[in-house]
mmCIF file of C-alpha atoms in Angstrom:
data_model
loop_
_atom_site.group_PDB
_atom_site.id
_atom_site.type_symbol
_atom_site.label_atom_id
_atom_site.label_comp_id
_atom_site.label_asym_id
_atom_site.label_seq_id
_atom_site.Cartn_x
_atom_site.Cartn_y
_atom_site.Cartn_z
ATOM 1 C CA MET A 108 -72.726 14.041 152.806
ATOM 2 C CA TYR A 109 -69.466 15.012 151.067
ATOM 3 C CA ALA A 110 -66.743 17.243 152.432
ATOM 4 C CA GLN A 111 -67.368 20.746 151.058
ATOM 5 C CA PRO A 112 -64.517 20.859 148.473
ATOM 6 C CA VAL A 113 -65.693 17.523 147.060
ATOM 7 C CA GLN A 114 -69.303 18.717 146.770
ATOM 8 C CA GLU A 115 -68.072 21.917 145.132
ATOM 9 C CA LEU A 116 -66.114 19.911 142.548
ATOM 10 C CA ILE A 117 -69.094 17.644 141.824
ATOM 11 C CA ASP A 118 -71.355 20.691 141.353
ATOM 12 C CA THR A 119 -68.868 22.406 139.041
ATOM 13 C CA LEU A 120 -68.377 19.288 136.933
ATOM 14 C CA GLY A 121 -72.163 18.806 136.792
ATOM 15 C CA ARG A 122 -72.509 22.161 135.036
ATOM 16 C CA LEU A 123 -70.434 20.957 132.068
ATOM 17 C CA PRO A 124 -72.468 19.941 129.014
ATOM 18 C CA GLY A 125 -73.416 16.271 128.910
ATOM 19 C CA VAL A 126 -72.152 15.615 132.428
ATOM 20 C CA GLY A 127 -75.000 14.431 134.671
ATOM 21 C CA PRO A 128 -74.863 14.138 138.474
ATOM 22 C CA LYS A 129 -73.683 10.518 138.272
ATOM 23 C CA SER A 130 -70.834 11.270 135.859
ATOM 24 C CA ALA A 131 -69.889 14.351 137.850
ATOM 25 C CA GLN A 132 -69.538 12.231 140.971
ATOM 26 C CA ARG A 133 -67.573 9.597 139.078
ATOM 27 C CA ILE A 134 -65.165 12.157 137.611
ATOM 28 C CA ALA A 135 -64.760 13.885 140.991
ATOM 29 C CA PHE A 136 -63.828 10.614 142.683
ATOM 30 C CA HIS A 137 -61.443 9.860 139.847
ATOM 31 C CA LEU A 138 -59.721 13.227 140.318
ATOM 32 C CA LEU A 139 -59.592 12.565 144.058
ATOM 33 C CA LEU A 140 -57.903 9.217 143.592
ATOM 34 C CA VAL A 141 -55.359 10.033 140.866
ATOM 35 C CA PRO A 142 -51.931 11.488 141.726
ATOM 36 C CA ARG A 143 -51.866 15.268 142.157
ATOM 37 C CA ASP A 144 -49.835 15.724 138.947
ATOM 38 C CA GLU A 145 -52.458 14.026 136.837
ATOM 39 C CA ALA A 146 -55.294 16.115 138.279
ATOM 40 C CA LEU A 147 -53.285 19.281 137.735
ATOM 41 C CA ARG A 148 -52.805 18.387 134.068
ATOM 42 C CA LEU A 149 -56.510 19.174 133.630
ATOM 43 C CA VAL A 150 -56.070 22.428 135.544
ATOM 44 C CA HIS A 151 -53.176 23.497 133.311
ATOM 45 C CA ALA A 152 -55.024 22.524 130.138
ATOM 46 C CA VAL A 153 -58.002 24.715 131.076
ATOM 47 C CA VAL A 154 -55.833 27.676 132.107
ATOM 48 C CA GLU A 155 -53.750 27.366 128.930
ATOM 49 C CA VAL A 156 -56.848 27.373 126.732
ATOM 50 C CA LYS A 157 -58.347 30.391 128.511
ATOM 51 C CA ASP A 158 -55.014 32.248 128.308
ATOM 52 C CA ARG A 159 -54.194 31.520 124.702
ATOM 53 C CA ILE A 160 -57.349 30.736 122.756
ATOM 54 C CA GLY A 161 -59.997 33.163 121.574
ATOM 55 C CA PHE A 162 -61.772 33.765 118.288
ATOM 56 C CA CYS A 163 -60.507 34.199 114.747
ATOM 57 C CA THR A 164 -60.473 37.896 113.942
ATOM 58 C CA ARG A 165 -62.063 37.138 110.573
ATOM 59 C CA CYS A 166 -64.477 34.191 110.871
ATOM 60 C CA PHE A 167 -64.929 33.809 114.669
ATOM 61 C CA ASN A 168 -63.869 30.195 114.649
ATOM 62 C CA ILE A 169 -61.600 29.371 117.572
ATOM 63 C CA ALA A 170 -58.039 30.613 117.107
ATOM 64 C CA GLU A 171 -55.061 31.892 119.057
ATOM 65 C CA ILE A 172 -56.024 35.211 120.644
ATOM 66 C CA GLY A 173 -55.661 38.115 118.182
ATOM 67 C CA CYS A 174 -54.928 35.839 115.193
ATOM 68 C CA GLU A 175 -56.761 34.354 112.267
ATOM 69 C CA CYS A 176 -57.681 30.660 112.520
ATOM 70 C CA GLU A 177 -55.702 28.090 110.554
ATOM 71 C CA ILE A 178 -58.373 27.861 107.879
ATOM 72 C CA CYS A 179 -58.573 31.616 107.247
ATOM 73 C CA ALA A 180 -54.777 31.784 107.216
ATOM 74 C CA ASP A 181 -54.526 28.967 104.671
ATOM 75 C CA ALA A 182 -54.022 30.584 101.257
ATOM 76 C CA ARG A 183 -54.999 27.362 99.484
ATOM 77 C CA ARG A 184 -58.622 27.586 100.675
ATOM 78 C CA GLU A 185 -61.105 29.028 98.179
ATOM 79 C CA SER A 186 -61.954 32.522 99.364
ATOM 80 C CA ASN A 187 -65.137 33.054 97.367
ATOM 81 C CA VAL A 188 -67.281 30.404 99.086
ATOM 82 C CA LEU A 189 -68.302 30.903 102.702
ATOM 83 C CA CYS A 190 -69.874 28.215 104.860
ATOM 84 C CA VAL A 191 -71.900 29.799 107.671
ATOM 85 C CA VAL A 192 -72.236 27.689 110.833
ATOM 86 C CA GLU A 193 -73.545 28.232 114.346
ATOM 87 C CA GLU A 194 -70.624 27.011 116.452
ATOM 88 C CA PRO A 195 -66.893 26.280 116.119
ATOM 89 C CA ARG A 196 -67.625 22.571 116.599
ATOM 90 C CA ASP A 197 -69.675 22.652 113.375
ATOM 91 C CA VAL A 198 -66.506 23.719 111.536
ATOM 92 C CA VAL A 199 -64.813 20.588 112.840
ATOM 93 C CA ALA A 200 -67.727 18.417 111.680
ATOM 94 C CA ILE A 201 -67.681 19.877 108.162
ATOM 95 C CA GLU A 202 -63.887 19.732 107.886
ATOM 96 C CA ARG A 203 -64.089 16.058 108.733
ATOM 97 C CA THR A 204 -66.175 15.374 105.604
ATOM 98 C CA GLY A 205 -63.339 16.624 103.394
ATOM 99 C CA GLU A 206 -66.021 17.948 101.014
ATOM 100 C CA PHE A 207 -65.516 21.658 101.550
ATOM 101 C CA ARG A 208 -62.550 23.692 100.353
ATOM 102 C CA GLY A 209 -63.852 27.205 101.085
ATOM 103 C CA ARG A 210 -63.817 29.271 104.260
ATOM 104 C CA TYR A 211 -66.163 29.576 107.223
ATOM 105 C CA HIS A 212 -68.069 32.132 109.199
ATOM 106 C CA VAL A 213 -69.095 31.200 112.723
ATOM 107 C CA LEU A 214 -72.222 32.988 113.974
ATOM 108 C CA GLN A 215 -71.610 31.923 117.581
ATOM 109 C CA GLY A 216 -75.220 30.875 118.046
ATOM 110 C CA ALA A 217 -78.606 30.886 116.327
ATOM 111 C CA ILE A 218 -81.604 33.197 116.519
ATOM 112 C CA SER A 219 -83.720 32.148 119.487
ATOM 113 C CA PRO A 220 -86.220 34.721 120.796
ATOM 114 C CA ILE A 221 -86.977 32.513 123.845
ATOM 115 C CA ASP A 222 -83.338 32.780 124.929
ATOM 116 C CA GLY A 223 -83.234 36.469 124.020
ATOM 117 C CA ILE A 224 -80.883 35.867 121.088
ATOM 118 C CA GLY A 225 -81.657 38.036 118.076
ATOM 119 C CA PRO A 226 -79.575 38.841 114.969
ATOM 120 C CA ASP A 227 -77.611 41.503 116.882
ATOM 121 C CA GLN A 228 -76.283 38.929 119.357
ATOM 122 C CA LEU A 229 -74.777 36.915 116.500
ATOM 123 C CA ARG A 230 -71.817 37.627 114.185
ATOM 124 C CA ILE A 231 -74.161 38.512 111.313
ATOM 125 C CA ARG A 232 -72.937 42.066 110.826
ATOM 126 C CA GLU A 233 -69.382 40.717 110.534
ATOM 127 C CA LEU A 234 -70.614 38.227 107.904
ATOM 128 C CA MET A 235 -72.209 41.021 105.840
ATOM 129 C CA ASP A 236 -68.969 42.993 106.083
ATOM 130 C CA ARG A 237 -67.035 40.122 104.499
ATOM 131 C CA VAL A 238 -69.148 39.565 101.386
ATOM 132 C CA GLU A 239 -67.906 42.449 99.266
ATOM 133 C CA PRO A 240 -64.199 42.795 100.249
ATOM 134 C CA GLU A 241 -63.670 39.018 99.968
ATOM 135 C CA ALA A 242 -65.621 38.823 96.686
ATOM 136 C CA VAL A 243 -67.835 36.058 98.057
ATOM 137 C CA SER A 244 -69.878 34.422 95.306
ATOM 138 C CA GLU A 245 -71.708 31.798 97.378
ATOM 139 C CA VAL A 246 -72.796 31.564 101.003
ATOM 140 C CA ILE A 247 -73.716 28.047 102.144
ATOM 141 C CA LEU A 248 -76.029 28.126 105.148
ATOM 142 C CA CYS A 249 -75.110 25.192 107.395
ATOM 143 C CA MET A 250 -77.239 25.959 110.435
ATOM 144 C CA ASN A 251 -78.778 23.033 112.290
ATOM 145 C CA PRO A 252 -82.040 21.656 110.843
ATOM 146 C CA ASN A 253 -84.133 22.815 113.825
ATOM 147 C CA ILE A 254 -86.371 25.814 114.557
ATOM 148 C CA GLU A 255 -83.541 28.145 115.602
ATOM 149 C CA GLY A 256 -81.370 27.087 112.688
ATOM 150 C CA GLU A 257 -84.179 27.575 110.178
ATOM 151 C CA ALA A 258 -85.051 31.004 111.606
ATOM 152 C CA THR A 259 -81.411 32.016 111.357
ATOM 153 C CA ALA A 260 -81.169 30.733 107.779
ATOM 154 C CA MET A 261 -84.325 32.620 106.735
ATOM 155 C CA HIS A 262 -83.003 35.805 108.320
ATOM 156 C CA LEU A 263 -79.656 35.457 106.540
ATOM 157 C CA VAL A 264 -81.344 34.819 103.188
ATOM 158 C CA SER A 265 -83.292 38.087 103.572
ATOM 159 C CA ARG A 266 -80.072 39.956 104.392
ATOM 160 C CA LEU A 267 -77.912 38.340 101.706
ATOM 161 C CA ARG A 268 -80.371 38.539 98.786
ATOM 162 C CA PRO A 269 -79.988 42.330 98.358
ATOM 163 C CA LEU A 270 -76.235 41.817 98.030
ATOM 164 C CA GLY A 271 -76.822 39.600 95.001
ATOM 165 C CA VAL A 272 -74.782 36.716 96.447
ATOM 166 C CA ARG A 273 -75.839 33.131 95.761
ATOM 167 C CA THR A 274 -77.226 31.648 98.991
ATOM 168 C CA THR A 275 -77.666 27.886 99.446
ATOM 169 C CA ARG A 276 -78.814 25.673 102.302
ATOM 170 C CA ILE A 277 -77.428 22.211 103.090
ATOM 171 C CA ALA A 278 -79.781 19.330 102.296
ATOM 172 C CA SER A 279 -82.009 17.834 104.958
ATOM 173 C CA GLY A 280 -83.154 14.224 104.604
ATOM 174 C CA LEU A 281 -82.528 10.654 105.672
ATOM 175 C CA PRO A 282 -79.167 10.048 107.292
ATOM 176 C CA VAL A 283 -76.898 7.671 105.377
ATOM 177 C CA GLY A 284 -77.439 4.176 106.772
ATOM 178 C CA GLY A 285 -80.730 5.322 108.272
ATOM 179 C CA ASP A 286 -83.913 3.310 108.011
ATOM 180 C CA LEU A 287 -86.907 4.765 106.194
ATOM 181 C CA GLU A 288 -89.291 2.937 108.505
ATOM 182 C CA TYR A 289 -87.858 4.635 111.595
ATOM 183 C CA ALA A 290 -87.430 8.144 110.180
ATOM 184 C CA ASP A 291 -89.641 10.798 111.799
ATOM 185 C CA GLU A 292 -92.231 12.318 109.471
ATOM 186 C CA LEU A 293 -90.536 15.730 109.329
ATOM 187 C CA THR A 294 -87.267 14.225 108.139
ATOM 188 C CA LEU A 295 -89.032 11.963 105.679
ATOM 189 C CA GLY A 296 -91.040 14.933 104.398
ATOM 190 C CA ARG A 297 -87.824 16.884 103.859
ATOM 191 C CA ALA A 298 -86.226 13.918 102.141
ATOM 192 C CA LEU A 299 -89.187 13.761 99.755
ATOM 193 C CA SER A 300 -89.406 17.461 98.976
ATOM 194 C CA GLY A 301 -85.627 17.584 98.512
ATOM 195 C CA ARG A 302 -85.627 14.696 95.990
ATOM 196 C CA ARG A 303 -83.311 14.944 93.016
ATOM 197 C CA ASP A 304 -83.222 13.517 89.522
ATOM 198 C CA VAL A 305 -81.074 10.437 89.338
ATOM 199 C CA GLU A 306 -78.284 10.770 86.836
ATOM 200 C CA LEU A 307 -76.933 7.703 85.133
ATOM 201 C CA MET B 87 -56.871 20.278 113.183
ATOM 202 C CA TYR B 88 -57.188 22.149 116.500
ATOM 203 C CA ALA B 89 -54.807 24.701 117.932
ATOM 204 C CA GLN B 90 -52.442 22.842 120.260
ATOM 205 C CA PRO B 91 -53.874 24.049 123.614
ATOM 206 C CA VAL B 92 -57.356 23.021 122.470
ATOM 207 C CA GLN B 93 -56.190 19.546 121.430
ATOM 208 C CA GLU B 94 -54.353 19.223 124.737
ATOM 209 C CA LEU B 95 -57.556 20.063 126.655
ATOM 210 C CA ILE B 96 -59.619 17.603 124.606
ATOM 211 C CA ASP B 97 -57.052 14.860 125.251
ATOM 212 C CA THR B 98 -56.950 15.578 128.978
ATOM 213 C CA LEU B 99 -60.735 15.622 129.267
ATOM 214 C CA GLY B 100 -60.927 12.400 127.256
ATOM 215 C CA ARG B 101 -58.883 10.621 129.915
ATOM 216 C CA LEU B 102 -61.585 11.228 132.546
ATOM 217 C CA PRO B 103 -63.841 8.243 133.248
ATOM 218 C CA GLY B 104 -66.992 8.116 131.150
ATOM 219 C CA VAL B 105 -65.850 10.966 128.900
ATOM 220 C CA GLY B 106 -65.496 9.791 125.294
ATOM 221 C CA PRO B 107 -63.859 11.757 122.459
ATOM 222 C CA LYS B 108 -67.182 13.381 121.500
ATOM 223 C CA SER B 109 -67.978 14.552 125.034
ATOM 224 C CA ALA B 110 -64.391 15.693 125.534
ATOM 225 C CA GLN B 111 -64.672 17.884 122.440
ATOM 226 C CA ARG B 112 -68.045 19.190 123.568
ATOM 227 C CA ILE B 113 -66.775 20.086 127.052
ATOM 228 C CA ALA B 114 -63.623 21.681 125.626
ATOM 229 C CA PHE B 115 -65.654 23.918 123.314
ATOM 230 C CA HIS B 116 -67.932 24.784 126.219
ATOM 231 C CA LEU B 117 -64.935 25.820 128.336
ATOM 232 C CA LEU B 118 -63.630 27.820 125.387
ATOM 233 C CA LEU B 119 -66.874 29.709 124.999
ATOM 234 C CA VAL B 120 -67.765 30.455 128.643
ATOM 235 C CA PRO B 121 -66.347 33.511 130.410
ATOM 236 C CA ARG B 122 -62.911 33.053 131.921
ATOM 237 C CA ASP B 123 -64.300 33.180 135.497
ATOM 238 C CA GLU B 124 -66.598 30.272 134.900
ATOM 239 C CA ALA B 125 -63.849 28.111 133.391
ATOM 240 C CA LEU B 126 -61.561 28.959 136.284
ATOM 241 C CA ARG B 127 -64.215 27.808 138.778
ATOM 242 C CA LEU B 128 -63.450 24.272 137.584
ATOM 243 C CA VAL B 129 -59.737 24.918 137.960
ATOM 244 C CA HIS B 130 -60.165 26.135 141.537
ATOM 245 C CA ALA B 131 -62.460 23.241 142.453
ATOM 246 C CA VAL B 132 -59.860 20.699 141.296
ATOM 247 C CA VAL B 133 -56.975 22.462 143.048
ATOM 248 C CA GLU B 134 -58.998 22.821 146.259
ATOM 249 C CA VAL B 135 -59.845 19.118 146.288
ATOM 250 C CA LYS B 136 -56.238 18.082 145.667
ATOM 251 C CA ASP B 137 -55.004 20.488 148.364
ATOM 252 C CA ARG B 138 -57.494 19.617 151.073
ATOM 253 C CA ILE B 139 -58.896 16.143 150.521
ATOM 254 C CA GLY B 140 -57.183 12.832 151.174
ATOM 255 C CA PHE B 141 -58.153 9.617 152.940
ATOM 256 C CA CYS B 142 -59.661 8.936 156.344
ATOM 257 C CA THR B 143 -56.861 7.830 158.679
ATOM 258 C CA ARG B 144 -59.099 5.039 159.959
ATOM 259 C CA CYS B 145 -61.288 3.684 157.132
ATOM 260 C CA PHE B 146 -59.676 5.175 153.970
ATOM 261 C CA ASN B 147 -62.883 6.792 152.834
ATOM 262 C CA ILE B 148 -62.309 10.296 151.488
ATOM 263 C CA ALA B 149 -61.754 12.879 154.220
ATOM 264 C CA GLU B 150 -59.915 16.115 154.890
ATOM 265 C CA ILE B 151 -56.181 15.379 154.831
ATOM 266 C CA GLY B 152 -54.935 13.954 158.142
ATOM 267 C CA CYS B 153 -58.455 13.614 159.615
ATOM 268 C CA GLU B 154 -61.050 10.932 160.123
ATOM 269 C CA CYS B 155 -64.023 10.995 157.759
ATOM 270 C CA GLU B 156 -67.392 12.274 158.965
ATOM 271 C CA ILE B 157 -68.713 8.747 159.435
ATOM 272 C CA CYS B 158 -65.778 7.538 161.550
ATOM 273 C CA ALA B 159 -65.935 10.752 163.571
ATOM 274 C CA ASP B 160 -69.663 10.307 164.244
ATOM 275 C CA ALA B 161 -70.013 8.801 167.753
ATOM 276 C CA ARG B 162 -73.605 7.753 167.024
ATOM 277 C CA ARG B 163 -72.554 5.180 164.422
ATOM 278 C CA GLU B 164 -72.334 1.577 165.610
ATOM 279 C CA SER B 165 -68.676 0.717 165.948
ATOM 280 C CA ASN B 166 -68.973 -3.061 166.023
ATOM 281 C CA VAL B 167 -70.248 -3.561 162.453
ATOM 282 C CA LEU B 168 -67.916 -2.826 159.541
ATOM 283 C CA CYS B 169 -69.030 -2.623 155.960
ATOM 284 C CA VAL B 170 -66.097 -3.335 153.617
ATOM 285 C CA VAL B 171 -66.306 -1.711 150.176
ATOM 286 C CA GLU B 172 -63.968 -1.253 147.215
ATOM 287 C CA GLU B 173 -64.202 2.487 146.612
ATOM 288 C CA PRO B 174 -65.305 5.682 148.391
ATOM 289 C CA ARG B 175 -68.220 6.009 145.968
ATOM 290 C CA ASP B 176 -69.587 2.700 147.299
ATOM 291 C CA VAL B 177 -69.832 4.331 150.731
ATOM 292 C CA VAL B 178 -72.024 7.019 149.185
ATOM 293 C CA ALA B 179 -74.247 4.416 147.526
ATOM 294 C CA ILE B 180 -74.754 2.483 150.769
ATOM 295 C CA GLU B 181 -75.305 5.639 152.844
ATOM 296 C CA ARG B 182 -78.032 6.612 150.404
ATOM 297 C CA THR B 183 -80.026 3.470 151.294
ATOM 298 C CA GLY B 184 -80.255 4.621 154.926
ATOM 299 C CA GLU B 185 -80.090 0.923 155.892
ATOM 300 C CA PHE B 186 -76.668 0.861 157.499
ATOM 301 C CA ARG B 187 -75.732 2.417 160.828
ATOM 302 C CA GLY B 188 -72.264 0.936 161.263
ATOM 303 C CA ARG B 189 -68.899 2.077 159.953
ATOM 304 C CA TYR B 190 -66.966 1.416 156.775
ATOM 305 C CA HIS B 191 -63.631 0.209 155.558
ATOM 306 C CA VAL B 192 -62.586 1.200 152.041
ATOM 307 C CA LEU B 193 -60.173 -1.254 150.389
ATOM 308 C CA GLN B 194 -59.333 1.190 147.581
ATOM 309 C CA GLY B 195 -59.716 -1.457 144.924
ATOM 310 C CA ALA B 196 -60.290 -5.180 144.460
ATOM 311 C CA ILE B 197 -57.971 -8.122 143.894
ATOM 312 C CA SER B 198 -57.210 -8.306 140.181
ATOM 313 C CA PRO B 199 -54.130 -10.337 139.165
ATOM 314 C CA ILE B 200 -54.434 -9.095 135.558
ATOM 315 C CA ASP B 201 -53.969 -5.507 136.752
ATOM 316 C CA GLY B 202 -51.252 -6.559 139.193
ATOM 317 C CA ILE B 203 -53.438 -5.840 142.226
ATOM 318 C CA GLY B 204 -53.008 -8.364 145.006
ATOM 319 C CA PRO B 205 -54.032 -8.217 148.679
ATOM 320 C CA ASP B 206 -50.940 -6.146 149.549
ATOM 321 C CA GLN B 207 -52.023 -3.315 147.233
ATOM 322 C CA LEU B 208 -55.329 -2.989 149.112
ATOM 323 C CA ARG B 209 -56.101 -1.700 152.613
ATOM 324 C CA ILE B 210 -56.592 -5.248 153.905
ATOM 325 C CA ARG B 211 -53.863 -5.130 156.555
ATOM 326 C CA GLU B 212 -55.463 -1.968 157.954
ATOM 327 C CA LEU B 213 -58.829 -3.782 158.058
ATOM 328 C CA MET B 214 -57.302 -6.657 160.026
ATOM 329 C CA ASP B 215 -55.751 -4.181 162.419
ATOM 330 C CA ARG B 216 -59.176 -2.685 163.208
ATOM 331 C CA VAL B 217 -61.030 -5.891 164.127
ATOM 332 C CA GLU B 218 -59.694 -6.402 167.641
ATOM 333 C CA PRO B 219 -59.210 -2.820 168.958
ATOM 334 C CA GLU B 220 -62.646 -1.767 167.689
ATOM 335 C CA ALA B 221 -64.315 -4.943 168.995
ATOM 336 C CA VAL B 222 -65.826 -5.640 165.564
ATOM 337 C CA SER B 223 -68.470 -8.386 165.761
ATOM 338 C CA GLU B 224 -69.558 -8.447 162.099
ATOM 339 C CA VAL B 225 -67.847 -7.619 158.819
ATOM 340 C CA ILE B 226 -70.240 -7.170 155.871
ATOM 341 C CA LEU B 227 -68.483 -7.746 152.551
ATOM 342 C CA CYS B 228 -69.942 -5.292 150.017
ATOM 343 C CA MET B 229 -67.589 -5.826 147.120
ATOM 344 C CA ASN B 230 -69.057 -5.674 143.600
ATOM 345 C CA PRO B 231 -70.704 -8.888 142.347
ATOM 346 C CA ASN B 232 -68.047 -9.490 139.683
ATOM 347 C CA ILE B 233 -64.929 -11.656 139.415
ATOM 348 C CA GLU B 234 -62.625 -9.194 141.202
ATOM 349 C CA GLY B 235 -65.180 -8.513 143.931
ATOM 350 C CA GLU B 236 -65.782 -12.216 144.531
ATOM 351 C CA ALA B 237 -62.053 -12.962 144.655
ATOM 352 C CA THR B 238 -61.581 -10.161 147.171
ATOM 353 C CA ALA B 239 -64.508 -11.393 149.273
ATOM 354 C CA MET B 240 -63.154 -14.942 149.310
ATOM 355 C CA HIS B 241 -59.719 -13.713 150.324
ATOM 356 C CA LEU B 242 -61.181 -11.616 153.150
ATOM 357 C CA VAL B 243 -63.272 -14.546 154.415
ATOM 358 C CA SER B 244 -60.110 -16.650 154.662
ATOM 359 C CA ARG B 245 -58.335 -13.891 156.585
ATOM 360 C CA LEU B 246 -61.245 -12.997 158.880
ATOM 361 C CA ARG B 247 -62.343 -16.514 159.826
ATOM 362 C CA PRO B 248 -59.308 -17.177 162.094
ATOM 363 C CA LEU B 249 -60.212 -14.026 164.031
ATOM 364 C CA GLY B 250 -63.638 -15.506 164.868
ATOM 365 C CA VAL B 251 -65.530 -12.509 163.512
ATOM 366 C CA ARG B 252 -68.885 -13.020 161.779
ATOM 367 C CA THR B 253 -68.444 -12.390 158.056
ATOM 368 C CA THR B 254 -71.425 -11.813 155.733
ATOM 369 C CA ARG B 255 -71.811 -10.998 152.033
ATOM 370 C CA ILE B 256 -74.506 -8.748 150.550
ATOM 371 C CA ALA B 257 -77.186 -10.564 148.557
ATOM 372 C CA SER B 258 -76.979 -10.870 144.789
ATOM 373 C CA GLY B 259 -80.170 -11.223 142.766
ATOM 374 C CA LEU B 260 -82.748 -9.476 140.633
ATOM 375 C CA PRO B 261 -82.718 -5.690 140.904
ATOM 376 C CA VAL B 262 -85.909 -4.182 142.321
ATOM 377 C CA GLY B 263 -88.157 -3.231 139.404
ATOM 378 C CA GLY B 264 -86.136 -5.562 137.176
ATOM 379 C CA ASP B 265 -87.730 -7.994 134.791
ATOM 380 C CA LEU B 266 -87.184 -11.720 135.240
ATOM 381 C CA GLU B 267 -87.402 -12.278 131.509
ATOM 382 C CA TYR B 268 -84.488 -9.931 130.820
ATOM 383 C CA ALA B 269 -82.254 -10.969 133.716
ATOM 384 C CA ASP B 270 -78.990 -12.616 132.651
ATOM 385 C CA GLU B 271 -78.646 -16.240 133.700
ATOM 386 C CA LEU B 272 -75.918 -15.551 136.277
ATOM 387 C CA THR B 273 -78.065 -13.025 138.114
ATOM 388 C CA LEU B 274 -81.129 -15.251 137.906
ATOM 389 C CA GLY B 275 -79.060 -18.193 139.174
ATOM 390 C CA ARG B 276 -77.893 -16.099 142.121
ATOM 391 C CA ALA B 277 -81.426 -14.933 142.805
ATOM 392 C CA LEU B 278 -82.568 -18.581 142.903
ATOM 393 C CA SER B 279 -79.756 -19.892 145.068
ATOM 394 C CA GLY B 280 -80.173 -16.926 147.417
ATOM 395 C CA ARG B 281 -83.929 -17.486 147.866
ATOM 396 C CA ARG B 282 -85.384 -16.989 151.317
ATOM 397 C CA ASP B 283 -88.397 -18.274 153.201
ATOM 398 C CA VAL B 284 -91.298 -15.882 152.957
ATOM 399 C CA GLU B 285 -92.463 -14.693 156.343
ATOM 400 C CA LEU B 286 -96.086 -13.703 156.801
#
């Protein structure tokens, strides 16, 4: 149906996350129709990122290759609290809240036996190696509230407890602005069991 | 917040159609995390398309640069019926129905005074130039059923009528599987005014 280079582009775009066949076709036609310069801007942006960006040598957040990320390099961040997340994008989400002034550790995934991902495929060893030298007093587990995230959290608790470091887990419950009536029973159950005394 | 090459990639991705800031960030992180080879496959696909693909010299559908598209080059297609569409992707949509055996003419847009697009910015002159040499007996106007599409259709009718060629417009009405109750009043009005005698 399409000329081969067009089909190839549609297929490649369709492998990107969140891009279905329809969007892939739409983006491909867009790239076809725009001036060459504009299409090549995307090309350069991808090449630049692959050439220059890798992982933070300390926390495995994204960073310039061979360097520490901006957060690790920022001396004003508290160094004794570590927030452990699955992916670099989770760092962005937490930073956006403005509620956290410590540092991060990015596991680069979660334990998922089905996908063949065990503790050794994650940056858990590197996390353990940070606790003592950085005098970490609290590790906040910010994995996703799903099966893989919970399994990862449980595993980390069992590894961190012997080190005597305080280990906490972010709260699970009703989203702000959410509607009790429409909450699924798991979330509502968590919201109940995680209830807190109201302080006046 | 992000290293500069990452922000640049997110911005560039966010300019693609249907890609919002969230998806752009998600795709950027995906490209960051995949092996270099896989990210470069996208790069090569874009470069290949820009190097090799342009517009059909006859109908302005997409085609290898300097060539006719596969449909124009196909001797089995009826040459006396032309289906006029706005964009190359409309050709794909109509081909998928399997209902049309004629050829196409791609206007590469629709008349839209607000965007500064008048008849001279479209491939209308090239359409006129095809009618006589190709002995076209019917032009089917397949522009979108919106203001720009209607304006373009009306303009084409006024240009084609003096040439004595039959000019038709695709039907507008309820989508198949659609629900009368939820149809907007414009569509329902069109469906009513476009009613046909039922044949047994």
